[in-house]
Tab-separated table of C-alpha atoms and ligand atoms in Angstrom:
chain	number	residue	atom	x	y	z
A	1	MET	CA	11.706	-28.864	-10.953
A	2	ASP	CA	14.724	-26.630	-11.039
A	3	PRO	CA	14.330	-24.192	-8.135
A	4	VAL	CA	16.613	-21.737	-9.915
A	5	ARG	CA	14.010	-21.355	-12.642
A	6	ASN	CA	11.172	-20.972	-10.149
A	7	PRO	CA	9.352	-17.852	-11.343
A	8	TYR	CA	7.107	-17.138	-8.344
A	9	ALA	CA	7.780	-14.266	-5.998
A	10	PRO	CA	6.182	-14.327	-2.549
A	11	GLY	CA	7.305	-11.328	-0.540
A	12	ALA	CA	6.258	-7.863	0.554
A	13	GLY	CA	6.265	-5.549	-2.444
A	14	GLN	CA	7.923	-8.245	-4.600
A	15	ARG	CA	7.066	-7.609	-8.207
A	16	PRO	CA	5.107	-10.632	-9.401
A	17	PRO	CA	6.183	-12.311	-12.637
A	18	GLU	CA	2.685	-11.591	-13.932
A	19	LEU	CA	0.635	-8.754	-12.493
A	20	ALA	CA	-2.732	-10.388	-12.984
A	21	GLY	CA	-6.094	-8.680	-12.886
A	22	ARG	CA	-4.961	-5.073	-12.600
A	23	ASP	CA	-5.129	-4.004	-16.249
A	24	HIS	CA	-8.198	-1.918	-15.704
A	25	GLU	CA	-6.514	0.151	-13.003
A	26	LEU	CA	-3.388	0.626	-15.057
A	27	ARG	CA	-5.359	1.837	-18.078
A	28	GLN	CA	-7.510	4.087	-15.932
A	29	PHE	CA	-4.396	5.666	-14.488
A	30	GLU	CA	-3.095	6.477	-17.971
A	31	VAL	CA	-6.310	8.380	-18.554
A	32	THR	CA	-5.918	10.171	-15.227
A	33	LEU	CA	-2.391	11.275	-16.066
A	34	GLU	CA	-3.416	12.550	-19.478
A	35	ARG	CA	-6.331	14.465	-18.063
A	36	VAL	CA	-4.243	16.007	-15.294
A	37	ALA	CA	-1.464	17.014	-17.702
A	38	ALA	CA	-4.123	18.671	-19.852
A	39	GLY	CA	-5.398	20.636	-16.855
A	40	ARG	CA	-8.717	18.799	-16.733
A	41	PRO	CA	-10.461	18.105	-13.443
A	42	GLU	CA	-9.457	14.752	-12.042
A	43	ARG	CA	-9.420	13.157	-8.631
A	44	SER	CA	-6.441	11.699	-6.838
A	45	MET	CA	-6.647	8.030	-6.029
A	46	VAL	CA	-6.656	5.769	-2.984
A	47	LEU	CA	-6.115	2.002	-3.096
A	48	SER	CA	-7.230	-0.016	-0.107
A	49	GLY	CA	-7.314	-3.661	0.812
A	50	LEU	CA	-6.146	-6.405	3.121
A	51	ARG	CA	-2.524	-7.405	3.703
A	52	GLY	CA	-0.912	-9.195	0.787
A	53	VAL	CA	-3.497	-8.357	-1.885
A	54	GLY	CA	-0.951	-6.454	-3.930
A	55	LYS	CA	-1.357	-2.777	-3.031
A	56	THR	CA	2.357	-1.986	-2.950
A	57	VAL	CA	2.983	-3.865	-6.151
A	58	LEU	CA	0.134	-2.013	-7.874
A	59	LEU	CA	1.355	1.301	-6.506
A	60	ASN	CA	4.791	0.595	-7.978
A	61	ALA	CA	3.251	-0.404	-11.306
A	62	LEU	CA	1.296	2.859	-11.384
A	63	ARG	CA	4.484	4.713	-10.656
A	64	SER	CA	6.102	3.014	-13.648
A	65	VAL	CA	3.226	4.232	-15.800
A	66	ALA	CA	3.958	7.799	-14.698
A	67	VAL	CA	7.713	7.377	-15.218
A	68	LYS	CA	7.105	6.101	-18.759
A	69	ARG	CA	5.200	9.281	-19.459
A	70	ALA	CA	8.199	11.280	-18.217
A	71	TRP	CA	6.347	12.540	-15.151
A	72	GLY	CA	8.299	13.390	-12.026
A	73	THR	CA	7.524	10.799	-9.343
A	74	GLY	CA	8.303	10.214	-5.694
A	75	LYS	CA	7.210	7.683	-3.100
A	76	ILE	CA	6.760	7.627	0.650
A	77	GLU	CA	6.130	4.770	3.015
A	78	ALA	CA	4.298	6.336	5.924
A	79	ARG	CA	5.160	5.273	9.474
A	80	PRO	CA	3.203	5.770	12.631
A	81	GLU	CA	4.463	8.645	14.718
A	82	GLN	CA	6.497	10.165	11.916
A	83	SER	CA	5.490	13.451	10.379
A	84	LEU	CA	4.969	13.550	6.623
A	85	ARG	CA	7.071	16.650	6.210
A	86	LEU	CA	10.546	15.222	5.758
A	87	PRO	CA	9.599	12.117	3.733
A	88	LEU	CA	7.428	14.354	1.586
A	89	ALA	CA	10.342	16.694	0.928
A	90	GLN	CA	12.546	13.743	0.015
A	91	ALA	CA	9.968	12.202	-2.309
A	92	LEU	CA	9.283	15.481	-4.067
A	93	HIS	CA	12.974	16.125	-4.351
A	94	THR	CA	13.312	12.879	-6.300
A	95	ALA	CA	10.428	13.986	-8.490
A	96	VAL	CA	11.956	17.401	-9.094
A	97	ARG	CA	15.272	15.841	-10.049
A	98	GLU	CA	13.526	13.635	-12.569
A	99	VAL	CA	12.040	16.600	-14.367
A	100	GLY	CA	14.758	19.131	-13.450
A	101	HIS	CA	17.491	17.778	-15.667
A	102	ARG	CA	15.265	18.167	-18.724
A	103	HIS	CA	14.218	21.689	-17.838
A	104	ARG	CA	15.668	24.524	-19.919
A	105	ASP	CA	15.891	27.026	-17.091
A	106	PRO	CA	18.270	25.848	-14.346
A	107	GLU	CA	17.496	28.903	-12.249
A	108	ARG	CA	13.853	27.956	-12.055
A	109	VAL	CA	14.805	24.431	-11.032
A	110	ASP	CA	17.077	25.801	-8.305
A	111	ALA	CA	14.311	28.050	-7.074
A	112	VAL	CA	11.995	25.079	-6.630
A	113	ALA	CA	14.776	23.130	-4.904
A	114	GLY	CA	15.182	26.118	-2.575
A	115	VAL	CA	11.482	25.994	-1.695
A	116	LEU	CA	11.782	22.274	-1.042
A	117	LYS	CA	14.610	22.971	1.304
A	118	SER	CA	12.765	25.649	3.235
A	119	PHE	CA	9.823	23.233	3.507
A	120	ALA	CA	12.126	20.506	4.864
A	121	LEU	CA	13.780	22.859	7.340
A	122	GLN	CA	10.469	23.154	9.193
A	123	THR	CA	10.776	19.514	10.259
A	124	ARG	CA	9.918	19.124	13.920
A	125	VAL	CA	12.726	18.630	16.391
A	126	GLU	CA	11.454	15.097	17.249
A	127	ASP	CA	11.700	14.040	13.643
A	128	ARG	CA	15.132	15.560	13.213
A	129	ARG	CA	16.564	13.191	15.772
A	130	SER	CA	15.991	10.319	13.403
A	131	SER	CA	19.160	9.317	11.650
A	132	ARG	CA	17.674	10.353	8.353
A	133	TRP	CA	17.659	14.018	9.249
A	134	GLN	CA	20.439	15.722	7.395
A	135	PRO	CA	18.959	18.562	5.422
A	136	ALA	CA	21.682	18.836	2.839
A	137	LEU	CA	22.022	15.114	2.336
A	138	SER	CA	18.495	13.938	2.819
A	139	ILE	CA	17.045	16.321	0.317
A	140	GLY	CA	20.279	16.317	-1.585
A	141	THR	CA	20.318	19.963	-2.464
A	142	ASP	CA	23.052	22.504	-1.980
A	143	VAL	CA	20.879	25.433	-2.973
A	144	ALA	CA	19.937	27.997	-0.383
A	145	ALA	CA	16.529	27.757	1.239
A	146	ILE	CA	14.076	30.304	-0.090
A	147	LYS	CA	12.683	32.167	2.886
A	148	GLY	CA	9.001	32.919	3.040
A	149	ARG	CA	7.791	30.102	0.815
A	150	ALA	CA	6.418	26.758	2.113
A	151	ASP	CA	7.990	27.459	5.513
A	152	SER	CA	5.169	28.860	7.655
A	153	GLY	CA	5.173	25.727	9.824
A	154	ASP	CA	1.517	25.086	8.955
A	155	LEU	CA	1.701	21.812	7.067
A	156	GLU	CA	-1.345	22.414	4.897
A	157	LEU	CA	-0.346	25.882	3.774
A	158	ASP	CA	3.226	24.784	3.205
A	159	MET	CA	2.132	21.774	1.188
A	160	ILE	CA	-0.067	23.957	-0.999
A	161	GLU	CA	2.859	26.256	-1.823
A	162	LEU	CA	5.265	23.398	-2.370
A	163	PHE	CA	2.828	21.357	-4.485
A	164	THR	CA	2.063	24.432	-6.581
A	165	ASP	CA	5.725	25.103	-7.291
A	166	VAL	CA	6.737	21.533	-8.127
A	167	ALA	CA	3.639	21.048	-10.273
A	168	ASP	CA	4.353	24.272	-12.177
A	169	LEU	CA	7.910	23.159	-12.853
A	170	ALA	CA	6.691	19.860	-14.318
A	171	GLY	CA	3.945	21.737	-16.145
A	172	ASP	CA	6.623	23.717	-18.028
A	173	LEU	CA	7.559	20.398	-19.650
A	174	GLY	CA	3.974	19.389	-20.396
A	175	VAL	CA	4.026	16.714	-17.696
A	176	GLY	CA	3.114	16.553	-14.012
A	177	ILE	CA	4.162	15.214	-10.621
A	178	ALA	CA	2.832	11.992	-9.141
A	179	LEU	CA	3.269	11.374	-5.437
A	180	PHE	CA	2.779	7.841	-4.097
A	181	ILE	CA	2.069	7.180	-0.418
A	182	ASP	CA	2.143	3.590	0.812
A	183	GLU	CA	0.813	2.518	4.237
A	184	MET	CA	-1.196	5.728	4.196
A	185	GLN	CA	-3.325	4.613	7.160
A	186	ASP	CA	-0.247	5.298	9.310
A	187	VAL	CA	-0.311	9.030	8.576
A	188	ALA	CA	-1.671	10.862	11.630
A	189	VAL	CA	-5.229	12.135	11.132
A	190	PRO	CA	-4.365	15.866	11.328
A	191	GLU	CA	-1.676	15.398	8.689
A	192	LEU	CA	-4.087	13.428	6.499
A	193	GLY	CA	-6.456	16.363	6.814
A	194	ALA	CA	-3.679	18.737	5.752
A	195	LEU	CA	-2.884	16.514	2.789
A	196	CYS	CA	-6.550	16.456	1.754
A	197	GLY	CA	-6.674	20.226	2.051
A	198	ALA	CA	-3.611	20.589	-0.149
A	199	CYS	CA	-4.958	18.144	-2.755
A	200	HIS	CA	-8.256	19.998	-2.779
A	201	GLU	CA	-6.551	23.331	-3.402
A	202	ILE	CA	-4.235	21.940	-6.060
A	203	SER	CA	-7.059	20.341	-7.997
A	204	GLN	CA	-8.985	23.600	-7.920
A	205	GLN	CA	-5.969	25.332	-9.413
A	206	GLY	CA	-5.790	22.639	-12.089
A	207	ALA	CA	-2.100	22.183	-11.266
A	208	PRO	CA	-0.632	18.926	-12.603
A	209	LEU	CA	-0.047	16.965	-9.404
A	210	VAL	CA	-1.699	13.730	-8.352
A	211	VAL	CA	-1.464	11.792	-5.132
A	212	VAL	CA	-1.923	8.028	-5.126
A	213	GLY	CA	-2.297	6.497	-1.685
A	214	ALA	CA	-2.450	2.875	-0.604
A	215	GLY	CA	-3.439	1.392	2.716
A	216	LEU	CA	-5.532	-0.973	4.782
A	217	PRO	CA	-9.309	-1.283	4.342
A	218	HIS	CA	-10.132	1.405	6.878
A	219	LEU	CA	-8.134	4.082	5.039
A	220	PRO	CA	-11.201	5.564	3.284
A	221	VAL	CA	-12.967	5.927	6.657
A	222	THR	CA	-9.888	7.481	8.249
A	223	LEU	CA	-9.632	9.957	5.394
A	224	ALA	CA	-13.296	10.859	5.799
A	225	THR	CA	-12.755	11.655	9.483
A	226	SER	CA	-9.792	13.850	8.598
A	227	LYS	CA	-11.752	16.057	6.165
A	228	SER	CA	-15.439	15.862	5.421
A	229	TYR	CA	-14.955	16.283	1.677
A	230	ALA	CA	-12.316	13.517	1.419
A	231	GLU	CA	-15.045	11.249	0.082
A	232	ARG	CA	-15.335	13.353	-3.060
A	233	LEU	CA	-11.650	14.188	-3.316
A	234	PHE	CA	-10.347	10.725	-4.134
A	235	ARG	CA	-11.304	7.916	-6.420
A	236	TYR	CA	-11.384	4.892	-4.135
A	237	VAL	CA	-10.223	1.606	-5.552
A	238	SER	CA	-10.559	-1.545	-3.553
A	239	VAL	CA	-7.720	-3.949	-4.218
A	240	ASP	CA	-9.029	-7.426	-3.639
A	241	ARG	CA	-8.288	-11.091	-4.096
A	242	LEU	CA	-8.109	-12.307	-7.678
A	243	PRO	CA	-11.052	-13.980	-9.378
A	244	ARG	CA	-10.410	-17.545	-10.502
A	245	GLU	CA	-9.412	-16.685	-14.049
A	246	MET	CA	-6.853	-14.108	-12.904
A	247	ALA	CA	-5.407	-16.323	-10.181
A	248	ASP	CA	-4.888	-18.988	-12.860
A	249	ARG	CA	-3.199	-16.383	-15.039
A	250	ALA	CA	-0.851	-15.412	-12.224
A	251	LEU	CA	0.264	-19.069	-12.089
A	252	LEU	CA	0.097	-20.031	-15.771
A	253	VAL	CA	1.793	-17.118	-17.487
A	254	PRO	CA	5.087	-17.302	-15.552
A	255	ALA	CA	5.109	-21.121	-15.823
A	256	GLY	CA	4.386	-20.870	-19.531
A	257	SER	CA	7.463	-18.780	-20.117
A	258	GLU	CA	9.424	-21.726	-18.655
A	259	ASN	CA	7.424	-24.164	-20.836
A	260	VAL	CA	5.615	-25.588	-17.837
A	261	ASP	CA	1.861	-26.222	-17.696
A	262	TYR	CA	-0.679	-27.130	-14.998
A	263	GLU	CA	-3.279	-29.858	-14.847
A	264	ARG	CA	-6.776	-28.459	-14.397
A	265	ALA	CA	-7.233	-30.278	-11.052
A	266	ALA	CA	-3.999	-28.721	-9.777
A	267	LEU	CA	-5.339	-25.241	-10.508
A	268	ASP	CA	-8.652	-26.115	-8.830
A	269	GLU	CA	-6.847	-27.165	-5.683
A	270	LEU	CA	-4.561	-24.131	-5.709
A	271	TYR	CA	-7.542	-21.810	-5.923
A	272	ARG	CA	-9.255	-23.631	-3.097
A	273	LEU	CA	-6.154	-23.213	-0.932
A	274	THR	CA	-5.283	-19.626	-1.849
A	275	ASP	CA	-8.760	-18.137	-2.304
A	276	GLY	CA	-7.125	-16.020	-4.979
A	277	TYR	CA	-5.149	-13.938	-2.454
A	278	PRO	CA	-2.071	-12.822	-4.409
A	279	TYR	CA	0.428	-13.471	-1.641
A	280	PHE	CA	-0.892	-17.014	-1.169
A	281	VAL	CA	-0.898	-17.588	-4.933
A	282	GLN	CA	2.811	-16.777	-5.031
A	283	ALA	CA	3.609	-18.754	-1.866
A	284	TYR	CA	1.785	-21.942	-2.908
A	285	GLY	CA	2.946	-21.577	-6.503
A	286	LYS	CA	6.545	-21.407	-5.391
A	287	VAL	CA	6.519	-24.500	-3.177
A	288	THR	CA	4.465	-26.472	-5.694
A	289	TRP	CA	6.998	-25.743	-8.414
A	290	ASP	CA	9.863	-26.987	-6.265
A	291	VAL	CA	8.000	-30.180	-5.364
A	292	ALA	CA	6.792	-31.033	-8.877
A	293	LEU	CA	8.885	-33.412	-10.941
A	294	GLY	CA	7.970	-32.024	-14.336
A	295	THR	CA	5.292	-30.585	-16.557
A	296	PRO	CA	2.346	-30.560	-16.237
A	297	ILE	CA	2.164	-29.766	-12.549
A	298	ARG	CA	-0.336	-32.218	-11.048
A	299	LEU	CA	-2.906	-32.275	-8.264
A	300	ALA	CA	-0.648	-34.647	-6.324
A	301	ASP	CA	2.170	-32.061	-6.489
A	302	VAL	CA	-0.093	-29.417	-4.987
A	303	GLN	CA	-1.209	-31.811	-2.251
A	304	GLU	CA	2.364	-32.655	-1.420
A	305	ALA	CA	3.397	-28.992	-1.388
A	306	ALA	CA	0.451	-27.701	0.661
A	307	PRO	CA	1.685	-28.572	4.176
A	308	GLU	CA	5.071	-27.020	3.468
A	309	ALA	CA	3.534	-23.853	2.044
A	310	GLU	CA	1.182	-23.673	5.021
A	311	GLY	CA	4.124	-24.113	7.377
A	312	GLU	CA	6.021	-21.286	5.719
A	313	LEU	CA	3.015	-19.001	5.974
A	314	ALA	CA	2.495	-19.991	9.609
A	315	THR	CA	5.973	-18.863	10.581
A	316	GLY	CA	6.410	-15.963	8.165
A	317	PHE	CA	3.189	-14.326	7.085
A	318	PHE	CA	1.083	-15.145	10.157
A	319	GLY	CA	3.536	-16.038	12.896
A	320	ALA	CA	5.696	-12.947	12.599
A	321	ARG	CA	2.604	-10.812	13.035
A	322	TYR	CA	1.199	-12.830	15.925
A	323	ASP	CA	4.528	-12.547	17.728
A	324	ARG	CA	4.366	-8.764	17.659
A	325	ALA	CA	1.239	-8.768	19.825
A	326	THR	CA	1.198	-8.550	23.627
A	327	PRO	CA	-0.515	-11.297	25.679
A	328	ALA	CA	-3.651	-9.163	26.095
A	329	GLU	CA	-3.705	-8.440	22.377
A	330	ARG	CA	-3.379	-12.154	21.632
A	331	ASP	CA	-6.397	-12.927	23.812
A	332	TYR	CA	-8.289	-10.291	21.901
A	333	MET	CA	-7.269	-11.768	18.556
A	334	ARG	CA	-8.224	-15.270	19.597
A	335	ALA	CA	-11.681	-14.017	20.562
A	336	VAL	CA	-12.054	-12.276	17.181
A	337	ALA	CA	-10.943	-15.471	15.430
A	338	MET	CA	-13.451	-17.654	17.268
A	339	LEU	CA	-16.363	-15.238	16.872
A	340	GLY	CA	-15.588	-14.517	13.230
A	341	ALA	CA	-15.511	-18.169	12.208
A	342	ASN	CA	-18.981	-18.147	10.745
A	343	ASN	CA	-19.261	-14.966	8.763
A	344	GLU	CA	-17.845	-14.233	5.342
A	345	ASP	CA	-15.520	-11.305	6.121
A	346	GLY	CA	-14.761	-12.394	9.687
A	347	SER	CA	-15.855	-9.078	11.163
A	348	VAL	CA	-17.199	-9.061	14.701
A	349	THR	CA	-18.546	-6.429	17.055
A	350	THR	CA	-16.463	-5.159	19.947
A	351	ALA	CA	-19.436	-5.928	22.204
A	352	GLN	CA	-19.260	-9.594	21.181
A	353	VAL	CA	-15.539	-9.647	21.927
A	354	GLY	CA	-16.217	-8.159	25.353
A	355	ASP	CA	-18.910	-10.760	26.096
A	356	SER	CA	-16.759	-13.667	25.057
A	357	LEU	CA	-13.855	-12.505	27.216
A	358	GLY	CA	-16.178	-11.592	30.095
A	359	ARG	CA	-14.950	-7.995	30.081
A	360	ARG	CA	-16.464	-4.607	29.460
A	361	PRO	CA	-15.658	-3.355	25.959
A	362	GLN	CA	-14.037	-0.160	27.317
A	363	SER	CA	-11.539	-2.169	29.328
A	364	LEU	CA	-10.492	-3.876	26.104
A	365	SER	CA	-9.832	-0.619	24.273
A	366	PRO	CA	-6.064	-0.655	24.877
A	367	ALA	CA	-5.765	-4.117	23.317
A	368	ARG	CA	-7.975	-3.124	20.401
A	369	ASP	CA	-6.131	0.146	19.800
A	370	GLY	CA	-2.774	-1.604	20.057
A	371	LEU	CA	-3.805	-4.107	17.410
A	372	ILE	CA	-5.065	-1.361	15.120
A	373	LYS	CA	-1.782	0.529	15.527
A	374	LYS	CA	0.150	-2.616	14.706
A	375	GLY	CA	-1.968	-3.027	11.607
A	376	LEU	CA	-3.358	-6.413	12.658
A	377	ILE	CA	-7.020	-5.506	12.882
A	378	TYR	CA	-9.059	-2.666	11.448
A	379	SER	CA	-12.379	-1.073	12.061
A	380	SER	CA	-14.169	0.404	9.106
A	381	GLU	CA	-17.534	0.498	10.791
A	382	ARG	CA	-18.059	1.851	14.274
A	383	GLY	CA	-18.059	-0.904	16.849
A	384	THR	CA	-16.775	-3.670	14.604
A	385	VAL	CA	-13.340	-5.121	13.986
A	386	ALA	CA	-11.816	-7.585	11.528
A	387	PHE	CA	-8.368	-8.949	10.719
A	388	THR	CA	-6.274	-7.099	8.147
A	389	VAL	CA	-4.571	-10.362	7.225
A	390	PRO	CA	-6.578	-12.788	5.087
A	391	HIS	CA	-7.047	-16.259	6.634
A	392	PHE	CA	-5.681	-14.989	9.945
A	393	GLY	CA	-8.742	-16.164	11.851
A	394	GLN	CA	-8.354	-19.615	10.340
A	395	PHE	CA	-4.672	-19.630	11.303
A	396	LEU	CA	-5.475	-18.771	14.926
A	397	ARG	CA	-8.316	-21.288	15.146
A	398	GLN	CA	-6.039	-24.066	13.969
A	399	ARG	CA	-3.348	-22.971	16.339
A	400	ASN	CA	-5.197	-23.912	19.518
B	1	ATP	N1	-1.892	-8.847	-9.319
B	1	ATP	C1	-1.063	-9.765	-8.839
B	1	ATP	N2	-0.840	-10.925	-9.494
B	1	ATP	C2	0.023	-11.832	-8.998
B	1	ATP	N3	0.714	-11.678	-7.871
B	1	ATP	C3	0.555	-10.548	-7.176
B	1	ATP	C4	-0.341	-9.539	-7.631
B	1	ATP	N4	-0.323	-8.528	-6.750
B	1	ATP	C5	0.550	-8.884	-5.793
B	1	ATP	N5	1.087	-10.079	-6.031
B	1	ATP	C6	2.030	-10.769	-5.132
B	1	ATP	O1	1.458	-10.754	-3.831
B	1	ATP	C7	2.423	-10.476	-2.835
B	1	ATP	C8	1.990	-9.302	-1.976
B	1	ATP	O2	2.005	-8.098	-2.703
B	1	ATP	P1	2.159	-6.678	-1.977
B	1	ATP	O3	3.331	-6.676	-1.083
B	1	ATP	O4	2.066	-5.642	-3.018
B	1	ATP	O5	0.816	-6.673	-1.088
B	1	ATP	P2	0.290	-5.494	-0.148
B	1	ATP	O6	-1.171	-5.377	-0.396
B	1	ATP	O7	1.104	-4.276	-0.321
B	1	ATP	O8	0.513	-6.104	1.297
B	1	ATP	P3	0.762	-5.313	2.696
B	1	ATP	O9	-0.586	-4.763	3.113
B	1	ATP	O10	1.234	-6.367	3.633
B	1	ATP	O11	1.768	-4.252	2.448
B	1	ATP	C9	3.752	-10.322	-3.570
B	1	ATP	O12	4.447	-11.525	-3.476
B	1	ATP	C10	3.369	-10.046	-5.014
B	1	ATP	O13	4.315	-10.553	-5.903
B	2	MG	MG1	2.298	-3.156	0.945
């Protein structure tokens, strides 16, 4: 069929033609925003799940919900080894601009921009070296910094003052500020603790500001180590693979708008191959469409497309990640893949990995830590590890 009309969208953060199975979260978020704007107690939110399940896409959809309600919004993609301070200032600057131009009192808006600037000016020297450091440009404000507000150098205290001021500004308009943080597991633990502290304070004040984070499955555990009360501070939402009905929807709705249908057996086979993982649904859907001669898409089309789709995943989704690992890390991953073959979630203990490689677990710590840093494995229970990428074990087992 015409590849130009192919509706499927495999890719990191690519908005799917049909966001299947997330209605509940979207509705729930509307309630959250209304409650926060009304000054009612409400928790911030954390999405967690494996690679490719649709966290970024959901985060963006939630942001759209906030934008529709005229909230000020900003987004950060956290990176290892980078402090939150500058990206936070940039994201909140975007949010302030969104509400600022509707505000009746330009002096008040400038005052908040001045606080943002003084917050940003505390950026550590290491982080300033990055090409993005240009105070005037990067936070886009020509107002003077306001000394003595959000500039103590203590991230938690500064965040509290900054959050309070931006939330108050939005509050003047009957709305709030929503801050979105993707790849949140990459925020250093002390900074996560500071963020929790600031969220805690802000929610006690009833100020209209919410944080929505997204990250890998161990994010809730990491948050809990950063502050003991993190467990109660956030509403944790696990973003998972789609149940059969929703995976079918993700394929059928976009096809339907091009007047294309699927045979039942084709959908059965697609679910067997994709397990309902959103990235795989898009990837297999795309190749199948290109292979199929017309409507309805048949089982034979799926069977013909499967090796090609698998090949694309092997080089892109899996291969690119495998290539980032060092030889020692690859040995470690192969051991995890072999040991995890027989259990549902593929998780294995570090002791088992040590045994199978004939090494003491401590001597394998550098490989394990390296893989965690690279976001290839995670550990949400002490002494166990699992792949962050669905079907990664299967990929490695087939490789040798
Ligand atoms: N609910 C959904 N319905 C259909 N397709 C979806 C859905 N959610 C995500 N997708 C598709 O899945 C793919 C992966 O989405 P996304 O990049 O948001 O995943 P992610 O969880 O952020 O992955 P990573 O951990 O690698 O950042 C995209 O191609 C997107 O279009
Ligand atoms: Mg993502």
